[in-house]
Amino acid sequence: MNKTLRYMAVPTLAVGALALFGSPAMAADNSYQATLGQLNGSAGSGSISVDVTGNQAHVVLNVSGMPATFMDAPYPHVQHIHGGAQGTCPDPSADKDGDQVISTTEGAPFYGGIVTTLSTSGDTSPAAGLDLKVGGQGAAYTVDRTFELNAETKAALEAGTAVVVVHGLDPATLSAAGQAAKSDLAPTLPLAATSPALCGTLKAGQMKMPAGGAATGITQETGNDAGAIALGGGLALVALAGGAYVVRRQRNAKSAA
C-alpha cells in the first residue's frame, strides 16, 4: 500500500508544480524604475517610474535642481525614453569633438534614438522630441501621465535598453567652446539647450498580476524566488495530501466491501 501511495502522490505533485509555473494567469505586466544621474556638469537630479499594463504606460517623472530660466523665460527641458542601443548612459569618452560637452548625437551610440517623448501633454511620439512647449518647465517639475506604449519602447523596456534622458544645461557651466557651439539638433539654439543633463537606464522592478488574474493581493518582486519557492512548497504539500487522501478512500472502500 505504501508503494501505491508513493506512485499516486507523485503525478499529483507534478500537476501542482505545473499549476504554479505554467499557468497563463502568472503572466505579468511590469514596472520599471531609474534614478537619473548627472551628465555634462549638471546639478540636477531625478527619478522615474514606468508602470506597464497591457499597452498602457503610466509614467511619473520627478526632476529638480535644473536650470530655471532660458532667455528670460522658464527653461523648457525636453526628455525622452531612448532605446535600441547599448542601454547605458554615455561616459566622458563620448565627447568626440573635444568641447567638453557630450551632445545628444555623441551620446546616441550609448542610449540610442528617441522611442518615446516624455511630454507634459499631447504627443508622445519621437516626432515631438524637440517640442519645447510640452517640455518640463523651470528648475523642478513633474510629468505624471498615462499613454499608449509603442512597440519600440515596449521592446526596449523588455530588452533592458530603455534609457531616460533629460536635456537642457546651464550655458554658464560649459567650457568656452561649449558656450560658443550651436545645438547639433536645432542649430538655432545653443548647444546647452538640447544637450543631455540627466540620464538613467530603466530597470525592471515589481511584477504585477494582470487584470482578471488571481485576486491574491500578492505583489512579487522580480528576481526574488523565495516567495515562489515557499508557495511552490505549499502547493506541493496540498497536492501530496490530496493524493494520499485518494488512496485512503480507495483502501477504506475495499475494506468496507
CSV table of C-alpha atoms in Angstrom, one decimal:
chain,number,residue,atom,x,y,z
A,1,MET,CA,0.0,0.0,0.0
A,2,ASN,CA,2.9,2.4,0.8
A,3,LYS,CA,4.2,1.8,-2.7
A,4,THR,CA,0.9,2.6,-4.2
A,5,LEU,CA,0.7,5.8,-2.2
A,6,ARG,CA,4.0,6.9,-3.5
A,7,TYR,CA,3.2,6.3,-7.1
A,8,MET,CA,-0.2,8.1,-6.9
A,9,ALA,CA,1.2,11.1,-5.0
A,10,VAL,CA,4.0,11.9,-7.5
A,11,PRO,CA,1.7,12.6,-10.5
A,12,THR,CA,-0.5,14.8,-8.3
A,13,LEU,CA,2.6,16.7,-7.1
A,14,ALA,CA,3.7,17.2,-10.7
A,15,VAL,CA,0.3,18.7,-11.5
A,16,GLY,CA,0.7,21.1,-8.6
A,17,ALA,CA,4.1,22.2,-9.9
A,18,LEU,CA,2.8,22.8,-13.4
A,19,ALA,CA,-0.1,24.9,-11.9
A,20,LEU,CA,2.4,27.1,-10.2
A,21,PHE,CA,5.0,27.6,-13.0
A,22,GLY,CA,2.9,27.0,-16.2
A,23,SER,CA,-0.4,28.8,-15.6
A,24,PRO,CA,-1.2,31.7,-18.0
A,25,ALA,CA,-2.6,33.6,-15.1
A,26,MET,CA,1.0,34.2,-13.8
A,27,ALA,CA,1.9,36.2,-17.0
A,28,ALA,CA,2.6,39.7,-15.6
A,29,ASP,CA,2.9,43.3,-16.6
A,30,ASN,CA,5.9,45.1,-15.2
A,31,SER,CA,7.2,48.2,-13.6
A,32,TYR,CA,10.4,49.9,-14.4
A,33,GLN,CA,12.4,52.5,-12.5
A,34,ALA,CA,15.5,54.6,-12.8
A,35,THR,CA,17.4,57.1,-10.7
A,36,LEU,CA,18.8,59.8,-13.1
A,37,GLY,CA,22.5,60.6,-12.9
A,38,GLN,CA,24.1,63.8,-13.9
A,39,LEU,CA,25.8,64.5,-17.2
A,40,ASN,CA,27.8,67.4,-18.5
A,41,GLY,CA,28.3,69.0,-15.1
A,42,SER,CA,24.5,69.2,-14.4
A,43,ALA,CA,23.5,70.0,-10.9
A,44,GLY,CA,20.1,68.3,-11.3
A,45,SER,CA,18.6,65.1,-10.1
A,46,GLY,CA,15.6,63.0,-10.9
A,47,SER,CA,13.7,59.7,-10.8
A,48,ILE,CA,11.2,58.0,-13.0
A,49,SER,CA,8.8,55.0,-12.7
A,50,VAL,CA,7.1,53.4,-15.7
A,51,ASP,CA,4.2,51.1,-14.9
A,52,VAL,CA,3.2,49.0,-17.9
A,53,THR,CA,-0.3,47.4,-18.0
A,54,GLY,CA,-1.1,45.9,-21.4
A,55,ASN,CA,-0.3,48.5,-24.0
A,56,GLN,CA,-0.7,51.4,-21.5
A,57,ALA,CA,2.2,53.0,-19.6
A,58,HIS,CA,1.8,55.2,-16.5
A,59,VAL,CA,4.9,57.4,-16.2
A,60,VAL,CA,5.8,59.5,-13.2
A,61,LEU,CA,9.0,61.6,-13.7
A,62,ASN,CA,10.3,63.9,-11.0
A,63,VAL,CA,13.1,66.4,-11.8
A,64,SER,CA,14.7,69.1,-9.6
A,65,GLY,CA,17.8,71.2,-9.5
A,66,MET,CA,17.8,72.0,-13.2
A,67,PRO,CA,18.5,75.4,-14.8
A,68,ALA,CA,15.5,77.6,-14.1
A,69,THR,CA,15.4,80.2,-16.9
A,70,PHE,CA,16.3,80.4,-20.5
A,71,MET,CA,16.1,83.7,-22.5
A,72,ASP,CA,14.1,85.3,-19.7
A,73,ALA,CA,11.5,82.5,-19.6
A,74,PRO,CA,11.1,79.2,-17.7
A,75,TYR,CA,13.7,76.8,-19.1
A,76,PRO,CA,11.9,74.2,-21.3
A,77,HIS,CA,13.5,70.8,-20.6
A,78,VAL,CA,12.7,68.1,-23.1
A,79,GLN,CA,13.0,64.5,-22.0
A,80,HIS,CA,12.7,61.1,-23.7
A,81,ILE,CA,12.9,57.4,-23.5
A,82,HIS,CA,15.7,56.3,-25.8
A,83,GLY,CA,16.3,52.8,-27.0
A,84,GLY,CA,17.8,50.4,-29.5
A,85,ALA,CA,21.5,50.8,-28.5
A,86,GLN,CA,23.7,49.8,-25.5
A,87,GLY,CA,21.1,50.7,-22.9
A,88,THR,CA,23.7,52.8,-21.0
A,89,CYS,CA,24.5,56.5,-20.3
A,90,PRO,CA,27.5,58.0,-22.0
A,91,ASP,CA,30.9,58.3,-20.3
A,92,PRO,CA,33.4,61.1,-21.0
A,93,SER,CA,34.8,59.2,-24.0
A,94,ALA,CA,31.6,60.1,-25.9
A,95,ASP,CA,32.9,63.7,-26.3
A,96,LYS,CA,34.4,63.2,-29.8
A,97,ASP,CA,34.9,66.9,-30.7
A,98,GLY,CA,36.7,67.9,-27.5
A,99,ASP,CA,34.4,70.7,-26.5
A,100,GLN,CA,33.9,69.1,-23.1
A,101,VAL,CA,30.2,68.7,-23.8
A,102,ILE,CA,28.6,65.4,-24.7
A,103,SER,CA,26.0,66.4,-27.2
A,104,THR,CA,22.8,64.4,-27.8
A,105,THR,CA,24.3,63.0,-31.0
A,106,GLU,CA,27.5,62.0,-29.3
A,107,GLY,CA,25.6,60.2,-26.6
A,108,ALA,CA,23.4,58.3,-29.1
A,109,PRO,CA,25.7,55.2,-29.5
A,110,PHE,CA,25.1,54.6,-25.8
A,111,TYR,CA,21.4,55.3,-25.3
A,112,GLY,CA,20.0,55.2,-28.9
A,113,GLY,CA,17.4,57.2,-30.6
A,114,ILE,CA,14.1,58.6,-29.2
A,115,VAL,CA,11.4,56.0,-28.9
A,116,THR,CA,9.0,58.0,-26.6
A,117,THR,CA,8.8,61.7,-25.9
A,118,LEU,CA,8.0,62.3,-22.2
A,119,SER,CA,5.9,65.3,-23.0
A,120,THR,CA,3.8,67.0,-20.3
A,121,SER,CA,0.8,66.7,-22.6
A,122,GLY,CA,-0.2,65.6,-26.1
A,123,ASP,CA,2.1,63.8,-28.5
A,124,THR,CA,4.5,61.2,-27.0
A,125,SER,CA,5.9,60.1,-30.4
A,126,PRO,CA,9.6,60.7,-31.3
A,127,ALA,CA,8.4,63.4,-33.7
A,128,ALA,CA,7.6,65.6,-30.6
A,129,GLY,CA,11.1,65.2,-29.3
A,130,LEU,CA,12.0,68.9,-29.7
A,131,ASP,CA,8.6,70.4,-28.9
A,132,LEU,CA,9.6,72.9,-26.2
A,133,LYS,CA,6.0,73.8,-25.5
A,134,VAL,CA,5.4,70.4,-23.9
A,135,GLY,CA,8.7,70.1,-22.1
A,136,GLY,CA,9.2,70.3,-18.4
A,137,GLN,CA,9.4,74.0,-17.3
A,138,GLY,CA,11.8,75.5,-14.9
A,139,ALA,CA,14.1,74.1,-12.2
A,140,ALA,CA,11.7,71.5,-10.8
A,141,TYR,CA,8.7,69.8,-12.3
A,142,THR,CA,6.8,66.5,-12.5
A,143,VAL,CA,5.5,64.6,-15.5
A,144,ASP,CA,2.6,62.3,-14.5
A,145,ARG,CA,0.6,60.8,-17.3
A,146,THR,CA,-0.7,57.7,-18.9
A,147,PHE,CA,-0.3,57.0,-22.6
A,148,GLU,CA,-0.3,54.1,-25.2
A,149,LEU,CA,3.1,52.4,-25.3
A,150,ASN,CA,4.5,51.9,-28.8
A,151,ALA,CA,6.2,48.7,-29.9
A,152,GLU,CA,9.7,50.2,-30.0
A,153,THR,CA,9.5,51.4,-26.4
A,154,LYS,CA,8.0,48.1,-25.2
A,155,ALA,CA,10.8,46.2,-26.9
A,156,ALA,CA,13.5,48.5,-25.3
A,157,LEU,CA,12.0,48.1,-21.9
A,158,GLU,CA,11.8,44.3,-22.1
A,159,ALA,CA,15.4,44.1,-23.5
A,160,GLY,CA,16.8,46.4,-20.8
A,161,THR,CA,18.0,49.0,-23.3
A,162,ALA,CA,15.4,51.8,-22.4
A,163,VAL,CA,17.2,54.9,-21.2
A,164,VAL,CA,15.7,58.1,-19.9
A,165,VAL,CA,17.5,61.3,-20.9
A,166,VAL,CA,16.5,64.9,-19.7
A,167,HIS,CA,18.0,67.7,-21.8
A,168,GLY,CA,18.9,71.3,-21.0
A,169,LEU,CA,22.1,72.7,-19.4
A,170,ASP,CA,23.1,76.0,-17.9
A,171,PRO,CA,25.3,77.6,-20.6
A,172,ALA,CA,27.4,79.3,-17.9
A,173,THR,CA,28.7,75.9,-16.7
A,174,LEU,CA,30.1,74.9,-20.1
A,175,SER,CA,33.5,75.4,-21.5
A,176,ALA,CA,34.2,78.4,-23.8
A,177,ALA,CA,33.9,76.1,-26.8
A,178,GLY,CA,30.7,74.6,-25.5
A,179,GLN,CA,29.2,78.0,-24.9
A,180,ALA,CA,30.0,79.1,-28.4
A,181,ALA,CA,28.7,75.9,-30.1
A,182,LYS,CA,25.2,75.5,-31.6
A,183,SER,CA,22.9,72.7,-31.0
A,184,ASP,CA,23.5,69.5,-33.0
A,185,LEU,CA,19.7,69.0,-33.2
A,186,ALA,CA,18.4,72.6,-33.6
A,187,PRO,CA,21.1,75.0,-35.0
A,188,THR,CA,19.0,78.0,-34.0
A,189,LEU,CA,19.6,77.1,-30.3
A,190,PRO,CA,22.8,77.0,-28.3
A,191,LEU,CA,24.4,73.6,-27.7
A,192,ALA,CA,23.4,73.8,-24.0
A,193,ALA,CA,19.7,73.9,-24.8
A,194,THR,CA,19.5,70.3,-26.2
A,195,SER,CA,22.5,68.5,-24.6
A,196,PRO,CA,21.8,65.8,-22.0
A,197,ALA,CA,21.8,66.8,-18.4
A,198,LEU,CA,20.3,63.7,-16.7
A,199,CYS,CA,20.4,60.1,-17.7
A,200,GLY,CA,19.3,56.7,-16.3
A,201,THR,CA,18.6,53.2,-17.6
A,202,LEU,CA,15.1,51.8,-16.8
A,203,LYS,CA,15.3,48.6,-14.8
A,204,ALA,CA,12.5,46.1,-14.2
A,205,GLY,CA,11.2,46.2,-10.7
A,206,GLN,CA,7.9,44.8,-9.4
A,207,MET,CA,5.8,42.4,-11.4
A,208,LYS,CA,2.0,42.9,-11.3
A,209,MET,CA,-0.8,40.4,-11.6
A,210,PRO,CA,-2.7,41.1,-14.8
A,211,ALA,CA,-6.3,42.2,-14.8
A,212,GLY,CA,-8.5,39.1,-14.4
A,213,GLY,CA,-5.8,37.1,-12.7
A,214,ALA,CA,-6.0,35.5,-9.3
A,215,ALA,CA,-7.1,38.1,-6.7
A,216,THR,CA,-4.4,37.2,-4.2
A,217,GLY,CA,-3.3,40.7,-3.3
A,218,ILE,CA,0.3,39.5,-3.7
A,219,THR,CA,3.0,41.6,-5.5
A,220,GLN,CA,6.1,39.6,-6.5
A,221,GLU,CA,9.5,41.2,-6.7
A,222,THR,CA,11.4,40.4,-9.8
A,223,GLY,CA,14.4,38.2,-9.0
A,224,ASN,CA,13.1,37.2,-5.6
A,225,ASP,CA,12.4,33.5,-5.7
A,226,ALA,CA,11.9,33.0,-2.0
A,227,GLY,CA,8.1,33.7,-2.2
A,228,ALA,CA,7.7,31.4,-5.3
A,229,ILE,CA,9.6,28.6,-3.6
A,230,ALA,CA,7.5,28.9,-0.5
A,231,LEU,CA,4.3,29.0,-2.5
A,232,GLY,CA,5.5,26.1,-4.6
A,233,GLY,CA,6.2,24.1,-1.4
A,234,GLY,CA,2.7,24.9,-0.1
A,235,LEU,CA,1.2,23.6,-3.4
A,236,ALA,CA,3.3,20.5,-3.3
A,237,LEU,CA,2.1,19.7,0.2
A,238,VAL,CA,-1.5,20.2,-0.8
A,239,ALA,CA,-1.0,18.0,-3.9
A,240,LEU,CA,0.7,15.3,-1.8
A,241,ALA,CA,-2.0,15.4,0.8
A,242,GLY,CA,-4.7,15.2,-1.9
A,243,GLY,CA,-3.0,12.1,-3.5
A,244,ALA,CA,-2.8,10.4,-0.1
A,245,TYR,CA,-6.4,11.2,0.6
A,246,VAL,CA,-7.5,9.5,-2.6
A,247,VAL,CA,-5.5,6.3,-1.7
A,248,ARG,CA,-7.0,6.2,1.8
A,249,ARG,CA,-10.5,6.5,0.4
A,250,GLN,CA,-9.9,3.6,-2.0
A,251,ARG,CA,-8.4,1.5,0.8
A,252,ASN,CA,-11.4,2.2,3.0
A,253,ALA,CA,-13.8,1.4,0.2
A,254,LYS,CA,-12.2,-2.0,-0.3
A,255,SER,CA,-12.3,-2.8,3.4
A,256,ALA,CA,-16.0,-1.9,3.6
A,257,ALA,CA,-16.6,-4.2,0.6
